[in-house]
Amino acid sequence: MSRRIIFSPLLGKKTKKKRLSLAIKSMTQALKSSIRGQTVLSEAEAAELCRSHTHLTAAASQRAHLGSEGVCRMERLLRRCRIRNSLVRECLAECLGVYIMILFGCGTVAQVTTSQEKNGQYLSINLGFALGVTFGVFVSRGVSGAHLNPAVTLSLCVLGRHPWMKLPFYTFSQIFGAFLGAATVGLQYYDAILSYSGGQLTVTGQTATAGIFSTYPAEYLSLGGGFLDQVIGTAALLLCILALGDQRNTSIPDYLQPLLAGATVLVIGVSMGSNSGYALNPARDFGPRFFTYIAGWGDDVFRAGRGWWWVPLVAPCIGGLVGTLIYEMLVEVHHASLSPEDQPSCQETTEAKSLELEGVEPSIGKSA
Protein backbone atom coordinates (compact mmCIF):
# COMPACT_ATOMS: atom_id res chain seq x y z
CA MET A 1 0.00 0.00 0.00
CA SER A 2 1.48 3.34 -1.03
CA ARG A 3 2.28 6.03 1.53
CA ARG A 4 0.54 9.38 1.15
CA ILE A 5 2.32 12.58 2.13
CA ILE A 6 -0.10 15.49 2.32
CA PHE A 7 0.78 19.07 3.28
CA SER A 8 -1.75 21.56 4.55
CA PRO A 9 -1.26 25.12 5.81
CA LEU A 10 -3.49 24.18 8.77
CA LEU A 11 -1.03 21.66 10.16
CA GLY A 12 1.33 22.55 12.99
CA LYS A 13 4.88 23.64 12.34
CA LYS A 14 6.41 20.40 13.68
CA THR A 15 4.10 18.23 11.55
CA LYS A 16 4.86 20.34 8.47
CA LYS A 17 8.59 20.03 9.04
CA LYS A 18 8.35 16.27 9.59
CA ARG A 19 6.31 15.65 6.47
CA LEU A 20 8.44 18.02 4.44
CA SER A 21 11.49 16.05 5.57
CA LEU A 22 9.83 12.79 4.51
CA ALA A 23 8.92 14.26 1.15
CA ILE A 24 12.44 15.47 0.54
CA LYS A 25 13.83 12.11 1.60
CA SER A 26 11.48 10.25 -0.75
CA MET A 27 12.28 12.55 -3.64
CA THR A 28 16.00 12.11 -2.97
CA GLN A 29 15.60 8.34 -3.00
CA ALA A 30 13.66 8.54 -6.23
CA LEU A 31 16.35 10.66 -7.80
CA LYS A 32 19.11 8.29 -6.71
CA SER A 33 17.14 5.32 -7.95
CA SER A 34 16.48 6.91 -11.31
CA ILE A 35 20.19 7.60 -11.65
CA ARG A 36 20.98 3.91 -10.98
CA GLY A 37 18.20 2.90 -13.39
CA GLN A 38 16.01 1.51 -10.60
CA THR A 39 12.33 2.14 -9.86
CA VAL A 40 11.51 2.29 -6.14
CA LEU A 41 8.44 4.54 -5.96
CA SER A 42 5.13 3.53 -7.42
CA GLU A 43 3.32 5.73 -9.88
CA ALA A 44 0.83 6.72 -7.17
CA GLU A 45 3.63 7.76 -4.85
CA ALA A 46 5.32 9.78 -7.55
CA ALA A 47 2.05 11.54 -8.41
CA GLU A 48 1.41 12.27 -4.73
CA LEU A 49 4.89 13.74 -4.35
CA CYS A 50 4.30 15.98 -7.34
CA ARG A 51 0.98 17.17 -5.93
CA SER A 52 2.59 17.84 -2.53
CA HIS A 53 5.39 19.81 -4.12
CA THR A 54 2.89 21.83 -6.15
CA HIS A 55 0.81 22.53 -3.03
CA LEU A 56 3.88 23.69 -1.10
CA THR A 57 4.94 25.97 -3.92
CA ALA A 58 1.45 27.48 -4.18
CA ALA A 59 1.26 28.08 -0.40
CA ALA A 60 4.67 29.76 -0.36
CA SER A 61 3.69 31.89 -3.33
CA GLN A 62 0.46 32.90 -1.59
CA ARG A 63 2.30 33.89 1.59
CA ALA A 64 4.81 35.91 -0.42
CA HIS A 65 1.96 37.60 -2.28
CA LEU A 66 0.20 38.49 0.98
CA GLY A 67 3.46 39.82 2.42
CA SER A 68 4.21 41.94 -0.64
CA GLU A 69 0.63 43.20 -0.63
CA GLY A 70 1.04 44.32 3.00
CA VAL A 71 4.27 46.11 2.11
CA CYS A 72 2.57 47.82 -0.81
CA ARG A 73 -0.25 48.99 1.43
CA MET A 74 2.25 50.43 3.90
CA GLU A 75 4.12 52.17 1.10
CA ARG A 76 0.89 53.66 -0.22
CA LEU A 77 -0.01 54.88 3.26
CA LEU A 78 3.42 56.47 3.71
CA ARG A 79 3.16 58.12 0.31
CA ARG A 80 -0.13 59.70 1.33
CA CYS A 81 1.53 61.08 4.47
CA ARG A 82 4.53 62.41 2.57
CA ILE A 83 4.82 66.21 2.49
CA ARG A 84 6.12 67.58 -0.79
CA ASN A 85 6.35 71.24 0.20
CA SER A 86 10.02 71.86 0.98
CA LEU A 87 9.35 74.73 3.42
CA VAL A 88 6.96 72.60 5.49
CA ARG A 89 9.50 69.77 5.61
CA GLU A 90 12.22 72.16 6.74
CA CYS A 91 10.01 73.64 9.44
CA LEU A 92 9.10 70.19 10.73
CA ALA A 93 12.78 69.26 10.86
CA GLU A 94 13.62 72.45 12.78
CA CYS A 95 10.78 71.80 15.21
CA LEU A 96 11.94 68.23 15.84
CA GLY A 97 15.60 69.22 16.17
CA VAL A 98 14.83 71.86 18.80
CA TYR A 99 12.48 69.43 20.54
CA ILE A 100 15.33 66.94 20.93
CA MET A 101 17.66 69.68 22.18
CA ILE A 102 15.21 70.83 24.87
CA LEU A 103 14.16 67.30 25.79
CA PHE A 104 17.74 66.32 26.65
CA GLY A 105 18.87 69.72 27.94
CA CYS A 106 15.94 70.64 30.18
CA GLY A 107 15.52 66.99 31.11
CA THR A 108 19.03 67.07 32.55
CA VAL A 109 18.25 70.26 34.50
CA ALA A 110 15.08 68.65 35.88
CA GLN A 111 16.98 65.58 37.04
CA VAL A 112 19.75 67.59 38.69
CA THR A 113 17.33 70.03 40.35
CA THR A 114 14.71 67.63 41.67
CA SER A 115 17.34 65.21 43.00
CA GLN A 116 19.13 68.10 44.74
CA GLU A 117 22.26 67.28 42.72
CA LYS A 118 22.31 63.65 43.82
CA ASN A 119 21.80 62.53 40.21
CA GLY A 120 24.07 65.05 38.53
CA GLN A 121 25.82 68.37 38.94
CA TYR A 122 26.39 71.53 36.91
CA LEU A 123 28.63 69.69 34.45
CA SER A 124 25.80 67.24 33.82
CA ILE A 125 23.62 70.14 32.67
CA ASN A 126 26.33 71.34 30.29
CA LEU A 127 26.73 67.86 28.86
CA GLY A 128 22.97 67.44 28.54
CA PHE A 129 22.57 70.58 26.46
CA ALA A 130 25.71 69.87 24.44
CA LEU A 131 24.56 66.38 23.49
CA GLY A 132 21.03 67.68 22.97
CA VAL A 133 22.40 70.12 20.40
CA THR A 134 24.48 67.36 18.81
CA PHE A 135 21.55 65.00 18.30
CA GLY A 136 19.22 67.84 17.37
CA VAL A 137 21.64 68.70 14.57
CA PHE A 138 21.84 65.05 13.49
CA VAL A 139 18.04 64.86 13.35
CA SER A 140 17.46 67.95 11.22
CA ARG A 141 20.67 68.84 9.39
CA GLY A 142 19.96 66.97 6.18
CA VAL A 143 16.55 68.61 5.75
CA SER A 144 16.73 72.16 7.11
CA GLY A 145 20.40 72.80 7.83
CA ALA A 146 19.82 72.44 11.60
CA HIS A 147 19.71 76.10 12.58
CA LEU A 148 17.84 75.29 15.82
CA ASN A 149 18.19 78.94 16.81
CA PRO A 150 16.53 82.12 15.46
CA ALA A 151 19.84 83.95 15.98
CA VAL A 152 21.54 81.51 13.61
CA THR A 153 18.76 81.83 11.04
CA LEU A 154 18.89 85.63 11.23
CA SER A 155 22.67 85.69 10.78
CA LEU A 156 22.49 83.40 7.75
CA CYS A 157 19.80 85.61 6.24
CA VAL A 158 22.05 88.66 6.69
CA LEU A 159 24.88 86.80 4.95
CA GLY A 160 22.57 85.95 2.06
CA ARG A 161 22.82 82.22 2.71
CA HIS A 162 19.19 81.77 3.72
CA PRO A 163 16.03 83.34 2.26
CA TRP A 164 14.50 86.12 4.36
CA MET A 165 11.08 84.75 3.50
CA LYS A 166 11.78 81.63 5.57
CA LEU A 167 12.91 83.51 8.69
CA PRO A 168 9.49 83.83 10.40
CA PHE A 169 8.56 80.22 9.59
CA TYR A 170 11.83 78.87 10.94
CA THR A 171 11.56 81.03 14.05
CA PHE A 172 8.03 79.88 14.83
CA SER A 173 8.97 76.23 14.29
CA GLN A 174 11.97 76.55 16.59
CA ILE A 175 9.93 78.20 19.36
CA PHE A 176 7.16 75.63 19.00
CA GLY A 177 9.66 72.76 19.16
CA ALA A 178 11.12 74.23 22.35
CA PHE A 179 7.62 74.56 23.81
CA LEU A 180 6.85 70.91 23.05
CA GLY A 181 10.18 69.79 24.50
CA ALA A 182 9.54 71.71 27.73
CA ALA A 183 6.00 70.31 27.93
CA THR A 184 7.37 66.78 27.61
CA VAL A 185 9.91 67.37 30.38
CA GLY A 186 7.24 68.97 32.56
CA LEU A 187 4.96 65.98 32.11
CA GLN A 188 7.75 63.50 32.72
CA TYR A 189 9.01 65.22 35.89
CA TYR A 190 5.69 66.58 37.16
CA ASP A 191 5.62 64.44 40.31
CA ALA A 192 9.30 65.05 41.01
CA ILE A 193 8.83 68.82 40.63
CA LEU A 194 5.89 68.89 43.04
CA SER A 195 7.77 66.71 45.52
CA TYR A 196 10.84 68.92 45.37
CA SER A 197 8.94 72.21 45.70
CA GLY A 198 6.42 71.06 48.30
CA GLY A 199 3.49 71.17 45.89
CA GLN A 200 4.12 74.79 44.84
CA LEU A 201 5.19 75.86 41.36
CA THR A 202 7.54 78.73 42.18
CA VAL A 203 9.78 80.97 40.10
CA THR A 204 12.09 82.28 42.83
CA GLY A 205 13.28 81.00 46.18
CA GLN A 206 15.12 77.97 47.49
CA THR A 207 12.77 75.50 45.81
CA ALA A 208 12.18 77.41 42.58
CA THR A 209 11.52 75.14 39.62
CA ALA A 210 10.83 77.56 36.75
CA GLY A 211 14.57 77.61 36.11
CA ILE A 212 14.33 74.00 34.97
CA PHE A 213 12.79 75.23 31.75
CA SER A 214 14.03 78.77 31.02
CA THR A 215 16.87 81.00 32.15
CA TYR A 216 16.95 83.55 34.97
CA PRO A 217 19.79 85.87 36.01
CA ALA A 218 21.89 85.46 39.12
CA GLU A 219 20.95 87.79 41.97
CA TYR A 220 24.04 89.95 41.44
CA LEU A 221 23.52 90.37 37.70
CA SER A 222 22.10 93.63 36.32
CA LEU A 223 20.04 93.80 33.14
CA GLY A 224 22.90 95.55 31.36
CA GLY A 225 25.41 92.98 32.53
CA GLY A 226 23.10 90.14 31.53
CA PHE A 227 22.50 91.69 28.12
CA LEU A 228 26.25 91.91 27.51
CA ASP A 229 26.66 88.35 28.77
CA GLN A 230 24.19 87.07 26.17
CA VAL A 231 25.72 89.14 23.37
CA ILE A 232 29.21 87.80 24.07
CA GLY A 233 28.08 84.19 24.44
CA THR A 234 26.01 84.18 21.25
CA ALA A 235 28.76 85.97 19.32
CA ALA A 236 31.17 83.20 20.32
CA LEU A 237 28.59 80.60 19.30
CA LEU A 238 28.04 82.06 15.82
CA LEU A 239 31.73 82.64 15.27
CA CYS A 240 32.46 78.97 15.94
CA ILE A 241 29.48 77.75 13.89
CA LEU A 242 30.58 79.77 10.87
CA ALA A 243 34.10 78.42 11.24
CA LEU A 244 32.79 74.84 11.34
CA GLY A 245 30.91 75.39 8.10
CA ASP A 246 33.71 77.26 6.30
CA GLN A 247 35.21 74.64 3.99
CA ARG A 248 37.93 77.06 2.85
CA ASN A 249 39.13 77.30 6.42
CA THR A 250 38.69 74.06 8.37
CA SER A 251 37.38 71.46 5.85
CA ILE A 252 35.72 69.50 8.65
CA PRO A 253 33.93 66.31 7.50
CA ASP A 254 30.15 66.57 7.59
CA TYR A 255 29.73 63.78 10.12
CA LEU A 256 31.92 65.62 12.65
CA GLN A 257 30.15 68.97 12.47
CA PRO A 258 27.23 68.04 14.79
CA LEU A 259 29.69 66.76 17.38
CA LEU A 260 31.74 69.94 17.23
CA ALA A 261 28.61 72.09 17.40
CA GLY A 262 27.74 70.31 20.64
CA ALA A 263 31.31 70.79 21.88
CA THR A 264 30.95 74.52 21.20
CA VAL A 265 27.84 74.67 23.40
CA LEU A 266 29.67 72.67 26.06
CA VAL A 267 32.64 75.01 26.25
CA ILE A 268 30.39 78.08 26.33
CA GLY A 269 28.40 76.51 29.16
CA VAL A 270 31.40 75.71 31.33
CA SER A 271 32.94 79.15 30.75
CA MET A 272 29.97 81.53 30.52
CA GLY A 273 27.02 79.78 32.13
CA SER A 274 26.98 81.00 35.72
CA ASN A 275 25.67 84.53 35.09
CA SER A 276 22.33 83.69 33.52
CA GLY A 277 22.30 80.13 32.25
CA TYR A 278 23.65 80.81 28.73
CA ALA A 279 20.39 80.77 26.78
CA LEU A 280 22.09 82.02 23.56
CA ASN A 281 18.87 81.16 21.77
CA PRO A 282 15.54 83.04 21.77
CA ALA A 283 13.60 79.86 20.99
CA ARG A 284 15.32 77.83 23.69
CA ASP A 285 14.27 80.39 26.33
CA PHE A 286 10.91 81.75 25.17
CA GLY A 287 9.27 78.44 24.23
CA PRO A 288 9.83 76.85 27.66
CA ARG A 289 9.05 80.15 29.40
CA PHE A 290 5.68 80.30 27.70
CA PHE A 291 5.06 76.70 28.74
CA THR A 292 5.70 77.55 32.40
CA TYR A 293 3.41 80.57 32.07
CA ILE A 294 0.43 78.46 31.02
CA ALA A 295 1.34 75.38 33.11
CA GLY A 296 0.92 76.99 36.51
CA TRP A 297 3.96 79.12 37.27
CA GLY A 298 2.02 82.23 36.25
CA ASP A 299 3.02 85.82 35.51
CA ASP A 300 6.15 85.62 37.66
CA VAL A 301 8.01 83.98 34.80
CA PHE A 302 7.90 87.37 33.02
CA ARG A 303 8.38 89.55 36.10
CA ALA A 304 11.29 87.74 37.74
CA GLY A 305 14.79 89.16 37.40
CA ARG A 306 13.48 92.72 36.93
CA GLY A 307 11.69 91.69 33.75
CA TRP A 308 14.53 89.53 32.46
CA TRP A 309 12.44 87.65 29.89
CA TRP A 310 13.16 90.00 26.96
CA VAL A 311 16.96 89.82 27.32
CA PRO A 312 17.28 86.21 26.01
CA LEU A 313 15.00 87.23 23.14
CA VAL A 314 16.90 90.29 21.92
CA ALA A 315 20.52 89.94 23.04
CA PRO A 316 21.25 86.62 21.24
CA CYS A 317 20.09 88.09 17.92
CA ILE A 318 22.46 91.03 18.34
CA GLY A 319 25.24 88.75 19.56
CA GLY A 320 24.77 86.47 16.57
CA LEU A 321 25.18 89.39 14.18
CA VAL A 322 28.27 90.55 16.08
CA GLY A 323 29.88 87.11 15.87
CA THR A 324 28.99 86.85 12.20
CA LEU A 325 30.53 90.24 11.45
CA ILE A 326 33.72 89.39 13.37
CA TYR A 327 34.25 86.12 11.52
CA GLU A 328 33.44 87.59 8.13
CA MET A 329 35.73 90.61 8.56
CA LEU A 330 38.65 88.83 10.21
CA VAL A 331 38.65 85.47 8.44
CA GLU A 332 36.23 84.66 5.64
CA VAL A 333 36.54 87.82 3.59
CA HIS A 334 40.29 87.24 3.31
CA HIS A 335 40.04 83.83 1.66
CA ALA A 336 41.35 83.62 -1.89
CA SER A 337 38.60 84.75 -4.21
CA LEU A 338 36.77 82.10 -6.16
CA SER A 339 35.48 84.49 -8.81
CA PRO A 340 36.42 83.51 -12.41
CA GLU A 341 38.18 86.79 -13.19
CA ASP A 342 40.55 86.34 -10.25
CA GLN A 343 41.50 82.79 -11.18
CA PRO A 344 44.05 81.82 -13.85
CA SER A 345 42.52 80.48 -17.04
CA CYS A 346 42.81 76.84 -18.02
CA GLN A 347 45.29 77.77 -20.78
CA GLU A 348 47.47 79.74 -18.36
CA THR A 349 47.40 76.89 -15.86
CA THR A 350 48.39 74.35 -18.54
CA GLU A 351 51.23 76.56 -19.76
CA ALA A 352 52.47 77.01 -16.20
CA LYS A 353 52.49 73.25 -15.62
CA SER A 354 54.42 72.71 -18.86
CA LEU A 355 57.02 75.30 -17.88
CA GLU A 356 57.39 73.72 -14.46
CA LEU A 357 58.05 70.34 -16.06
CA GLU A 358 60.68 71.93 -18.31
CA GLY A 359 62.35 73.61 -15.35
CA VAL A 360 61.35 77.12 -16.42
CA GLU A 361 59.83 79.52 -13.86
CA PRO A 362 56.22 80.33 -14.84
CA SER A 363 55.24 83.97 -15.19
CA ILE A 364 51.45 83.90 -14.80
CA GLY A 365 50.19 87.26 -13.70
CA LYS A 366 53.51 89.00 -14.45
CA SER A 367 53.99 91.60 -17.13
CA ALA A 368 56.24 90.71 -20.03
PDB file of C-alpha atoms in Angstrom, residues 9 51 65 112 122 152 164 171 215 288 290 316 320 356:
ATOM      1  CA  PRO A   9      -1.264  25.115   5.809  1.00  0.00           C
ATOM      2  CA  ARG A  51       0.981  17.173  -5.927  1.00  0.00           C
ATOM      3  CA  HIS A  65       1.955  37.597  -2.279  1.00  0.00           C
ATOM      4  CA  VAL A 112      19.752  67.589  38.686  1.00  0.00           C
ATOM      5  CA  TYR A 122      26.386  71.529  36.907  1.00  0.00           C
ATOM      6  CA  VAL A 152      21.541  81.513  13.613  1.00  0.00           C
ATOM      7  CA  TRP A 164      14.502  86.116   4.363  1.00  0.00           C
ATOM      8  CA  THR A 171      11.555  81.034  14.048  1.00  0.00           C
ATOM      9  CA  THR A 215      16.872  80.995  32.150  1.00  0.00           C
ATOM     10  CA  PRO A 288       9.835  76.846  27.658  1.00  0.00           C
ATOM     11  CA  PHE A 290       5.676  80.301  27.701  1.00  0.00           C
ATOM     12  CA  PRO A 316      21.247  86.624  21.242  1.00  0.00           C
ATOM     13  CA  GLY A 320      24.767  86.471  16.569  1.00  0.00           C
ATOM     14  CA  GLU A 356      57.388  73.718 -14.456  1.00  0.00           C
TER      15      GLU A 356
END
